[in-house]
mmCIF file of C-alpha atoms and ligand atoms in Angstrom:
data_model
loop_
_atom_site.group_PDB
_atom_site.id
_atom_site.type_symbol
_atom_site.label_atom_id
_atom_site.label_comp_id
_atom_site.label_asym_id
_atom_site.label_seq_id
_atom_site.Cartn_x
_atom_site.Cartn_y
_atom_site.Cartn_z
ATOM 1 C CA MET A 1 170.386 239.073 164.817
ATOM 2 C CA GLU A 2 170.193 236.277 162.226
ATOM 3 C CA CYS A 3 173.134 235.663 160.041
ATOM 4 C CA ILE A 4 172.976 236.337 156.268
ATOM 5 C CA PHE A 5 173.007 232.629 155.315
ATOM 6 C CA CYS A 6 170.239 231.840 157.798
ATOM 7 C CA LYS A 7 168.229 234.507 156.038
ATOM 8 C CA ILE A 8 169.053 232.845 152.704
ATOM 9 C CA PHE A 9 167.831 229.404 153.703
ATOM 10 C CA LYS A 10 164.647 230.927 155.229
ATOM 11 C CA LYS A 11 164.128 232.739 151.926
ATOM 12 C CA GLU A 12 164.276 236.108 153.562
ATOM 13 C CA ILE A 13 167.020 237.071 151.045
ATOM 14 C CA ASN A 14 166.822 236.114 147.397
ATOM 15 C CA THR A 15 169.484 234.056 145.736
ATOM 16 C CA LYS A 16 169.772 231.944 142.673
ATOM 17 C CA ILE A 17 169.063 228.503 144.128
ATOM 18 C CA ILE A 18 170.826 225.574 142.524
ATOM 19 C CA PHE A 19 169.642 222.667 144.665
ATOM 20 C CA GLU A 20 167.763 222.247 147.857
ATOM 21 C CA ASP A 21 166.644 219.432 150.176
ATOM 22 C CA ASP A 22 165.450 219.116 153.740
ATOM 23 C CA LEU A 23 168.839 219.780 155.311
ATOM 24 C CA THR A 24 170.856 221.788 152.788
ATOM 25 C CA ILE A 25 170.619 224.523 150.216
ATOM 26 C CA SER A 26 173.005 225.449 147.427
ATOM 27 C CA PHE A 27 173.016 228.827 145.635
ATOM 28 C CA GLU A 28 175.162 230.998 143.409
ATOM 29 C CA ASP A 29 177.852 233.049 145.116
ATOM 30 C CA LEU A 30 177.162 236.773 144.885
ATOM 31 C CA ASN A 31 180.808 237.563 144.029
ATOM 32 C CA PRO A 32 182.039 234.618 141.971
ATOM 33 C CA VAL A 33 185.726 233.984 141.828
ATOM 34 C CA ALA A 34 185.410 231.316 139.107
ATOM 35 C CA PRO A 35 182.994 230.833 136.142
ATOM 36 C CA PHE A 36 181.277 228.213 138.273
ATOM 37 C CA HIS A 37 181.018 229.297 141.920
ATOM 38 C CA ILE A 38 178.290 228.108 144.159
ATOM 39 C CA LEU A 39 177.945 227.619 147.884
ATOM 40 C CA ILE A 40 176.341 224.769 149.751
ATOM 41 C CA ILE A 41 175.243 225.302 153.345
ATOM 42 C CA PRO A 42 173.298 223.508 156.099
ATOM 43 C CA LYS A 43 169.800 224.709 156.902
ATOM 44 C CA LYS A 44 170.891 225.170 160.445
ATOM 45 C CA HIS A 45 173.285 227.735 161.877
ATOM 46 C CA ILE A 46 176.594 226.053 162.487
ATOM 47 C CA ASP A 47 179.588 228.535 162.669
ATOM 48 C CA SER A 48 182.099 226.454 160.785
ATOM 49 C CA VAL A 49 183.523 222.943 160.265
ATOM 50 C CA ASN A 50 185.077 223.451 163.647
ATOM 51 C CA GLU A 51 181.653 223.146 165.331
ATOM 52 C CA ILE A 52 180.912 219.789 163.702
ATOM 53 C CA ASN A 53 180.268 216.977 166.149
ATOM 54 C CA GLU A 54 178.346 213.689 166.442
ATOM 55 C CA ASN A 55 175.023 215.556 166.950
ATOM 56 C CA ASN A 56 175.163 217.638 163.755
ATOM 57 C CA SER A 57 177.377 215.612 161.363
ATOM 58 C CA ILE A 58 174.194 214.572 159.454
ATOM 59 C CA TYR A 59 174.573 218.015 157.702
ATOM 60 C CA ILE A 60 178.088 217.141 156.523
ATOM 61 C CA LYS A 61 176.923 213.794 155.262
ATOM 62 C CA GLN A 62 174.059 215.374 153.343
ATOM 63 C CA ILE A 63 176.251 218.161 151.889
ATOM 64 C CA PHE A 64 178.836 215.720 150.662
ATOM 65 C CA GLU A 65 176.222 213.360 149.225
ATOM 66 C CA ASN A 66 174.682 216.298 147.305
ATOM 67 C CA ILE A 67 177.959 217.664 145.857
ATOM 68 C CA PRO A 68 178.363 214.854 143.305
ATOM 69 C CA LYS A 69 174.754 215.243 142.254
ATOM 70 C CA ILE A 70 175.174 218.968 141.752
ATOM 71 C CA VAL A 71 178.397 218.739 139.797
ATOM 72 C CA LEU A 72 176.980 215.980 137.636
ATOM 73 C CA LYS A 73 174.021 218.280 136.845
ATOM 74 C CA PHE A 74 176.425 220.948 135.637
ATOM 75 C CA ASN A 75 178.713 218.461 133.923
ATOM 76 C CA LEU A 76 181.660 219.655 136.067
ATOM 77 C CA LYS A 77 184.417 217.027 135.997
ATOM 78 C CA ASP A 78 187.187 218.850 137.775
ATOM 79 C CA TYR A 79 186.390 221.228 140.554
ATOM 80 C CA ARG A 80 187.470 222.463 143.913
ATOM 81 C CA ILE A 81 185.709 222.481 147.296
ATOM 82 C CA VAL A 82 186.824 225.088 149.791
ATOM 83 C CA SER A 83 185.720 225.821 153.295
ATOM 84 C CA ASN A 84 187.389 228.751 155.006
ATOM 85 C CA ILE A 85 187.455 228.350 158.779
ATOM 86 C CA GLY A 86 188.073 231.505 160.769
ATOM 87 C CA PRO A 87 188.734 235.072 159.611
ATOM 88 C CA SER A 88 192.471 234.619 158.991
ATOM 89 C CA ALA A 89 191.646 231.695 156.764
ATOM 90 C CA GLY A 90 189.264 233.897 154.810
ATOM 91 C CA GLN A 91 185.916 233.110 156.379
ATOM 92 C CA SER A 92 183.743 236.221 156.097
ATOM 93 C CA VAL A 93 180.308 234.648 156.799
ATOM 94 C CA MET A 94 180.188 232.721 160.074
ATOM 95 C CA HIS A 95 177.758 230.138 158.873
ATOM 96 C CA MET A 96 179.441 226.982 157.659
ATOM 97 C CA HIS A 97 179.646 226.782 153.839
ATOM 98 C CA PHE A 98 181.477 224.953 151.151
ATOM 99 C CA HIS A 99 182.472 226.760 147.978
ATOM 100 C CA ILE A 100 182.280 224.658 144.868
ATOM 101 C CA LEU A 101 184.555 226.266 142.246
ATOM 102 C CA GLY A 102 185.029 225.170 138.656
ATOM 103 C CA ASN A 103 185.366 225.888 134.933
ATOM 104 C CA ARG A 104 188.803 227.377 135.237
ATOM 105 C CA LYS A 105 192.336 226.189 135.949
ATOM 106 C CA MET A 106 193.020 226.100 139.678
ATOM 107 C CA ASN A 107 196.385 226.928 141.169
ATOM 108 C CA TRP A 108 198.070 225.084 143.944
ATOM 109 C CA PRO A 109 198.917 225.982 146.658
ATOM 110 C CA PRO A 110 195.951 228.354 147.097
ATOM 111 C CA GLY A 111 196.633 231.883 148.288
HETATM 112 P P1 AMP B 201 183.770 233.102 152.905
HETATM 113 O O1 AMP B 201 184.520 234.365 152.625
HETATM 114 O O2 AMP B 201 184.571 231.840 152.702
HETATM 115 O O3 AMP B 201 183.157 233.159 154.257
HETATM 116 O O4 AMP B 201 182.641 233.000 151.850
HETATM 117 C C1 AMP B 201 181.469 233.737 151.935
HETATM 118 C C2 AMP B 201 180.949 233.887 150.524
HETATM 119 O O5 AMP B 201 179.576 234.312 150.621
HETATM 120 C C3 AMP B 201 181.678 234.928 149.635
HETATM 121 O O6 AMP B 201 182.180 234.251 148.514
HETATM 122 C C4 AMP B 201 180.525 235.906 149.287
HETATM 123 O O7 AMP B 201 180.663 236.341 147.976
HETATM 124 C C5 AMP B 201 179.291 235.054 149.483
HETATM 125 N N1 AMP B 201 178.116 235.837 149.793
HETATM 126 C C6 AMP B 201 177.933 236.777 150.737
HETATM 127 N N2 AMP B 201 176.666 237.239 150.749
HETATM 128 C C7 AMP B 201 175.984 236.517 149.787
HETATM 129 C C8 AMP B 201 174.706 236.556 149.326
HETATM 130 N N3 AMP B 201 173.747 237.406 149.844
HETATM 131 N N4 AMP B 201 174.359 235.758 148.304
HETATM 132 C C9 AMP B 201 175.245 234.933 147.790
HETATM 133 N N5 AMP B 201 176.526 234.814 148.228
HETATM 134 C C10 AMP B 201 176.954 235.666 149.175
HETATM 135 ZN ZN1 ZN B 202 173.432 231.257 160.007
#
């Protein structure tokens, strides 16, 4: 069975799309934990950052080239990028994703 984020990038599930290119898609998080909360994912199933290697790191390159464009579009100066890797770190969807959180004060260390 396909994962939920694969369904999102194949447009089998509707989301509020923020930005999209050939390799990545960014959309609003369904349960935002900050006033600005979007996710950016590869258009390929990769379980997590832990599965990145020399054959698929193009997705990481593209994601991190897109983040500054996205935050500029939303005039976000200070923000946080989070990727939870593994269930005990808080990963609930096993398709690599980066949360972009902003428009509120962030605490450190995170919980
Ligand atoms: P994580 O818990 O780090 O794996 O993050 C998964 C995120 O995906 C959570 O913040 C969820 O709110 C979000 N999420 C799950 N399903 C959807 C969906 N259908 N559309 C948008 N965001 C979703
Ligand atoms: Zn997937």
